[in-house]
Every structure is written in C-alpha cells, then in structure tokens.
Short mmCIF file of C-alpha atoms in Angstrom, two decimals:
data_model
loop_
_atom_site.label_atom_id
_atom_site.label_comp_id
_atom_site.label_asym_id
_atom_site.label_seq_id
_atom_site.Cartn_x
_atom_site.Cartn_y
_atom_site.Cartn_z
CA UNK A 1 122.02 70.26 49.17
CA UNK A 2 118.41 72.03 50.02
CA UNK A 3 118.50 75.56 48.62
CA UNK A 4 118.57 78.81 50.37
CA UNK A 5 114.25 79.31 50.40
CA UNK A 6 114.39 75.58 52.13
CA UNK A 7 116.50 76.75 54.82
CA UNK A 8 115.55 79.52 55.35
CA UNK A 9 111.70 77.99 56.45
CA UNK A 10 112.66 76.52 59.60
CA UNK A 11 112.07 80.30 60.57
CA UNK A 12 108.70 80.76 59.97
CA UNK A 13 106.52 82.24 61.10
CA UNK A 14 109.02 85.08 62.00
CA UNK A 15 109.05 86.30 58.52
CA UNK A 16 111.43 89.47 59.42
CA UNK A 17 114.13 86.38 60.34
CA UNK A 18 112.88 84.11 56.52
CA UNK A 19 113.64 87.13 54.98
CA UNK A 20 116.82 87.48 56.36
CA UNK A 21 117.93 83.38 56.61
CA UNK A 22 117.25 83.88 53.13
CA UNK A 23 118.42 85.95 51.28
CA UNK A 24 122.23 85.71 53.56
CA UNK A 25 122.61 81.63 52.04
CA UNK A 26 121.94 82.77 48.63
CA UNK A 27 124.02 85.92 48.28
CA UNK A 28 127.09 85.54 51.48
CA UNK A 29 129.78 83.06 50.40
CA UNK A 30 130.44 82.53 54.38
CA UNK A 31 128.98 79.85 54.52
CA UNK A 32 130.43 78.00 51.54
CA UNK A 33 133.76 78.96 53.24
CA UNK A 34 133.79 77.58 56.54
CA UNK A 35 131.21 75.21 55.94
CA UNK A 36 134.16 73.73 53.98
CA UNK A 37 137.21 74.88 56.90
CA UNK A 38 135.46 73.00 58.94
CA UNK A 39 134.25 70.50 56.65
CA UNK A 40 137.89 67.95 58.20
CA UNK A 41 138.18 69.34 62.43
CA UNK A 42 137.66 67.64 65.05
CA UNK A 43 135.74 68.60 68.00
CA UNK A 44 132.47 70.23 68.72
CA UNK A 45 132.02 73.94 68.16
CA UNK A 46 131.07 77.18 69.73
CA UNK A 47 130.31 80.27 67.83
CA UNK A 48 130.80 83.37 69.45
CA UNK A 49 127.92 85.52 68.28
CA UNK A 50 125.69 83.28 67.30
CA UNK A 51 122.96 86.07 65.82
CA UNK A 52 119.86 83.36 65.30
CA UNK A 53 121.85 80.47 64.80
CA UNK A 54 121.61 80.22 60.74
CA UNK A 55 125.57 78.96 60.67
CA UNK A 56 124.16 75.95 62.24
CA UNK A 57 121.20 75.55 59.62
CA UNK A 58 124.22 76.28 56.45
CA UNK A 59 126.90 73.46 58.35
CA UNK A 60 124.16 70.97 57.88
CA UNK A 61 123.25 71.71 54.56
CA UNK A 62 126.52 71.46 53.32
CA UNK A 63 126.70 67.71 54.90
CA UNK A 64 129.35 69.51 58.23
CA UNK A 65 127.35 67.99 62.00
CA UNK A 66 129.74 68.35 64.15
CA UNK A 67 128.27 69.17 67.84
CA UNK A 68 126.90 72.04 68.14
CA UNK A 69 126.42 75.14 70.88
CA UNK A 70 125.34 78.97 70.38
CA UNK A 71 125.71 82.02 71.98
CA UNK A 72 124.85 85.71 71.63
CA UNK A 73 124.37 88.58 74.03
CA UNK A 74 120.17 88.81 72.22
CA UNK A 75 117.80 87.24 73.84
CA UNK A 76 115.33 87.44 71.12
CA UNK A 77 117.51 86.25 68.99
CA UNK A 78 118.40 82.88 70.48
CA UNK A 79 115.10 81.95 71.10
CA UNK A 80 114.33 81.96 67.59
CA UNK A 81 118.07 80.64 67.43
CA UNK A 82 116.42 77.75 68.94
CA UNK A 83 112.81 77.84 67.59
CA UNK A 84 114.78 77.10 63.75
CA UNK A 85 116.86 74.41 65.31
CA UNK A 86 113.52 72.13 66.62
CA UNK A 87 111.90 72.77 63.54
CA UNK A 88 114.95 71.79 61.90
CA UNK A 89 115.46 68.63 64.07
CA UNK A 90 118.72 69.05 64.70
CA UNK A 91 120.26 67.24 67.47
CA UNK A 92 123.78 68.01 69.16
CA UNK A 93 122.90 71.47 69.25
CA UNK A 94 122.41 74.62 71.87
CA UNK A 95 121.88 78.58 72.64
CA UNK A 96 122.68 79.49 75.16
CA UNK A 97 122.83 83.48 76.61
CA UNK A 98 125.85 85.08 77.20
CA UNK A 99 127.70 88.30 77.21
CA UNK A 100 131.36 88.33 75.05
CA UNK A 101 132.14 91.04 77.23
CA UNK A 102 132.14 89.11 80.44
CA UNK A 103 134.17 86.18 78.71
CA UNK A 104 133.13 83.20 76.65
CA UNK A 105 132.05 79.96 77.72
CA UNK A 106 134.55 77.18 78.76
CA UNK A 107 135.49 74.97 75.26
CA UNK A 108 137.50 72.97 73.93
CA UNK A 109 136.81 71.95 70.47
CA UNK A 110 136.16 74.74 66.72
CA UNK A 111 135.62 78.27 67.49
CA UNK A 112 133.93 80.43 65.32
CA UNK A 113 133.60 84.95 65.76
CA UNK A 114 131.64 85.63 62.56
CA UNK A 115 131.46 89.24 61.76
CA UNK A 116 131.12 89.94 66.21
CA UNK A 117 135.02 91.75 66.48
CA UNK A 118 134.20 95.19 64.78
CA UNK A 119 131.04 95.29 67.96
CA UNK A 120 133.69 95.25 70.75
CA UNK A 121 135.17 97.41 72.22
CA UNK A 122 138.35 97.48 70.70
CA UNK A 123 139.99 96.73 74.38
CA UNK A 124 138.29 93.69 74.38
CA UNK A 125 139.45 92.40 70.44
CA UNK A 126 142.35 90.83 71.00
CA UNK A 127 141.69 89.42 74.20
CA UNK A 128 138.92 87.43 72.72
CA UNK A 129 140.60 86.15 69.76
CA UNK A 130 143.19 85.25 72.76
CA UNK A 131 140.33 83.29 74.93
CA UNK A 132 138.75 82.02 71.68
CA UNK A 133 142.78 80.87 70.95
CA UNK A 134 143.39 78.79 73.84
CA UNK A 135 139.35 76.63 73.28
CA UNK A 136 141.68 75.21 70.35
CA UNK A 137 142.85 70.94 70.62
CA UNK A 138 144.81 69.65 68.20
CA UNK A 139 142.87 68.53 64.63
CA UNK A 140 140.36 72.11 65.82
CA UNK A 141 140.57 75.51 63.84
CA UNK A 142 139.52 79.44 64.68
CA UNK A 143 136.88 80.81 62.03
CA UNK A 144 136.94 84.66 61.77
CA UNK A 145 134.95 86.94 59.79
CA UNK A 146 135.75 90.69 60.33
CA UNK A 147 136.28 93.10 57.81
CA UNK A 148 139.96 94.06 57.79
CA UNK A 149 140.65 98.23 58.82
CA UNK A 150 142.18 99.17 54.99
CA UNK A 151 142.30 102.73 52.76
CA UNK A 152 138.95 101.16 50.09
CA UNK A 153 135.83 101.73 49.00
CA UNK A 154 134.89 98.76 49.94
CA UNK A 155 135.81 99.11 53.66
CA UNK A 156 133.89 102.66 53.97
CA UNK A 157 130.67 100.75 52.66
CA UNK A 158 131.24 98.03 55.12
CA UNK A 159 131.29 100.67 57.79
CA UNK A 160 128.07 102.03 55.98
CA UNK A 161 125.76 98.91 55.76
CA UNK A 162 127.49 97.55 59.86
CA UNK A 163 125.84 101.27 60.74
CA UNK A 164 122.38 100.64 59.03
CA UNK A 165 122.53 97.70 61.10
CA UNK A 166 122.54 98.99 63.90
CA UNK A 167 120.24 102.08 62.55
CA UNK A 168 118.03 98.96 61.60
CA UNK A 169 118.13 97.37 65.26
CA UNK A 170 119.35 94.28 63.84
CA UNK A 171 122.69 94.71 65.91
CA UNK A 172 122.48 95.81 69.36
CA UNK A 173 125.69 97.72 69.20
CA UNK A 174 127.17 100.18 66.02
CA UNK A 175 130.83 99.21 64.67
CA UNK A 176 133.04 100.40 66.87
CA UNK A 177 136.79 99.79 65.34
CA UNK A 178 138.15 96.77 62.57
CA UNK A 179 141.02 95.16 63.18
CA UNK A 180 143.70 95.05 61.35
CA UNK A 181 145.46 92.20 59.20
CA UNK A 182 149.02 92.67 61.15
CA UNK A 183 147.87 93.15 64.20
CA UNK A 184 146.14 89.46 63.71
CA UNK A 185 148.63 87.91 62.29
CA UNK A 186 151.63 89.23 65.00
CA UNK A 187 149.05 87.98 67.37
CA UNK A 188 148.34 84.17 66.18
CA UNK A 189 152.92 84.57 65.29
CA UNK A 190 153.29 85.36 69.08
CA UNK A 191 150.99 82.29 70.11
CA UNK A 192 152.86 79.30 67.45
CA UNK A 193 149.61 79.46 65.56
CA UNK A 194 149.23 79.13 61.43
CA UNK A 195 146.58 80.80 60.43
CA UNK A 196 145.63 81.02 56.99
CA UNK A 197 143.50 84.40 55.43
CA UNK A 198 141.67 84.61 52.29
CA UNK A 199 139.16 87.26 50.88
CA UNK A 200 135.15 86.36 51.24
CA UNK A 201 134.36 89.12 48.84
CA UNK A 202 132.80 86.25 46.94
CA UNK A 203 130.54 89.18 44.56
CA UNK A 204 129.66 91.63 47.82
CA UNK A 205 131.15 95.44 48.24
CA UNK A 206 131.94 94.07 51.61
CA UNK A 207 135.97 94.36 52.13
CA UNK A 208 134.93 91.19 54.77
CA UNK A 209 137.99 88.09 54.78
CA UNK A 210 137.83 84.89 56.07
CA UNK A 211 140.25 83.93 58.27
CA UNK A 212 141.37 79.77 59.59
CA UNK A 213 144.13 79.83 62.33
CA UNK A 214 144.36 75.86 63.41
CA UNK A 215 146.79 74.01 65.69
CA UNK A 216 149.41 70.97 64.21
CA UNK A 217 147.91 67.43 64.91
#
C-alpha cells in the first residue's frame, strides 16, 4: 500500500491540503475502518460531506474500488477534491457541490456520513440519517463516524477540536449537537436495520465511533 505521504502528494500544490491529508491518513483510524466495512459491499458509494475527497484516496490505496461520488457544501474543497482525483488518475469518481441541509442526491448503494452529523442543526440530523438509509440496497452499508454524546473528557476534547476547526476556517460551521447512541439505535430498530457500533478512538484522544448499518442480503 502507498504511504500516507505518497497518497497526500495528489493534493499538491495546495500545501495546506497536502499536510492535512498526510497527517490524517497517518494518524486517524477512520480510513482503515471504513475500508474494512466496505470491502465486500455492493453498489456505488455516496460520500456525504466529503471535504477534499480524502476518503476515495484511502479506499483506492486499500484495494476498495467502488464507484465513488463525493458531495460537499464547500466549493473550494470540491475543487481541490476534483484536482487531486484527476492527478491520482482515478476513474468512476465524481464530486459535486451539495448542501445537506437541503437533502441528499438521489442514490442507491452505500453511503458514508463521516464527521458530519454534529455540524448540522439538531432537527436535521435524524432526517439526514433516514434519507441515507433510504439509499441502501441489499449488500450495501451506511457508515457513520461521529462523536456520541457522553460525559467524558474525550467528548470534551472532541467538541473543543471541532470548535477549533471552525475557528481555523476548515469547517464552515461550528458543532451543534452530538447524537446519543440510544437515539441512533432506536432509529435503526424502527427501520429493521442492523447496526454495529465500534469505538474508533485508536491512539487519539477523541470520543469517536464507527457505526455500520446494513440491509440483510
């Protein structure tokens, strides 16, 4: 597999995106977790809130070659994502501007919601998850990475870093509310969908969880 630094070179000459990609790939257990969850999945992948499109680079490096579409409200990040994917020579890859507060694009297959929910208004969070579940087909998965509301020092660190991301200008919104595990479990249960919750702390100080929901084959 290419090194984190080698993958990040696709984001040059945007040096801030290059260093961000390098550090994220080297330190965040997210990408290995998502790749494992999608390894035997069927159907294309819709990445909601894709940012600079780092996920598709991580998946391709790990041999996961699902057709990919990423959407994000930040036009500058979408431009960077398109350029980096083109430099990497990816096929079956597309990026578009979309505001998740207004709904999600039509899609049937796998969906990723990675570090997105907490930045949405509370009243939009459950409807977005419901809309993502509506996209699932047999053999496909909804994958969510989020902090889960708990009274822990890790949750306080997570919230502080998300606020800093807004202050630095990386995110265009501040965190509003972190969902609780019980409410997500209840939502999946109402839909008759199986979901697996796995701690994704790794060697980080964050209260992060990977949630994989799937339809039975």
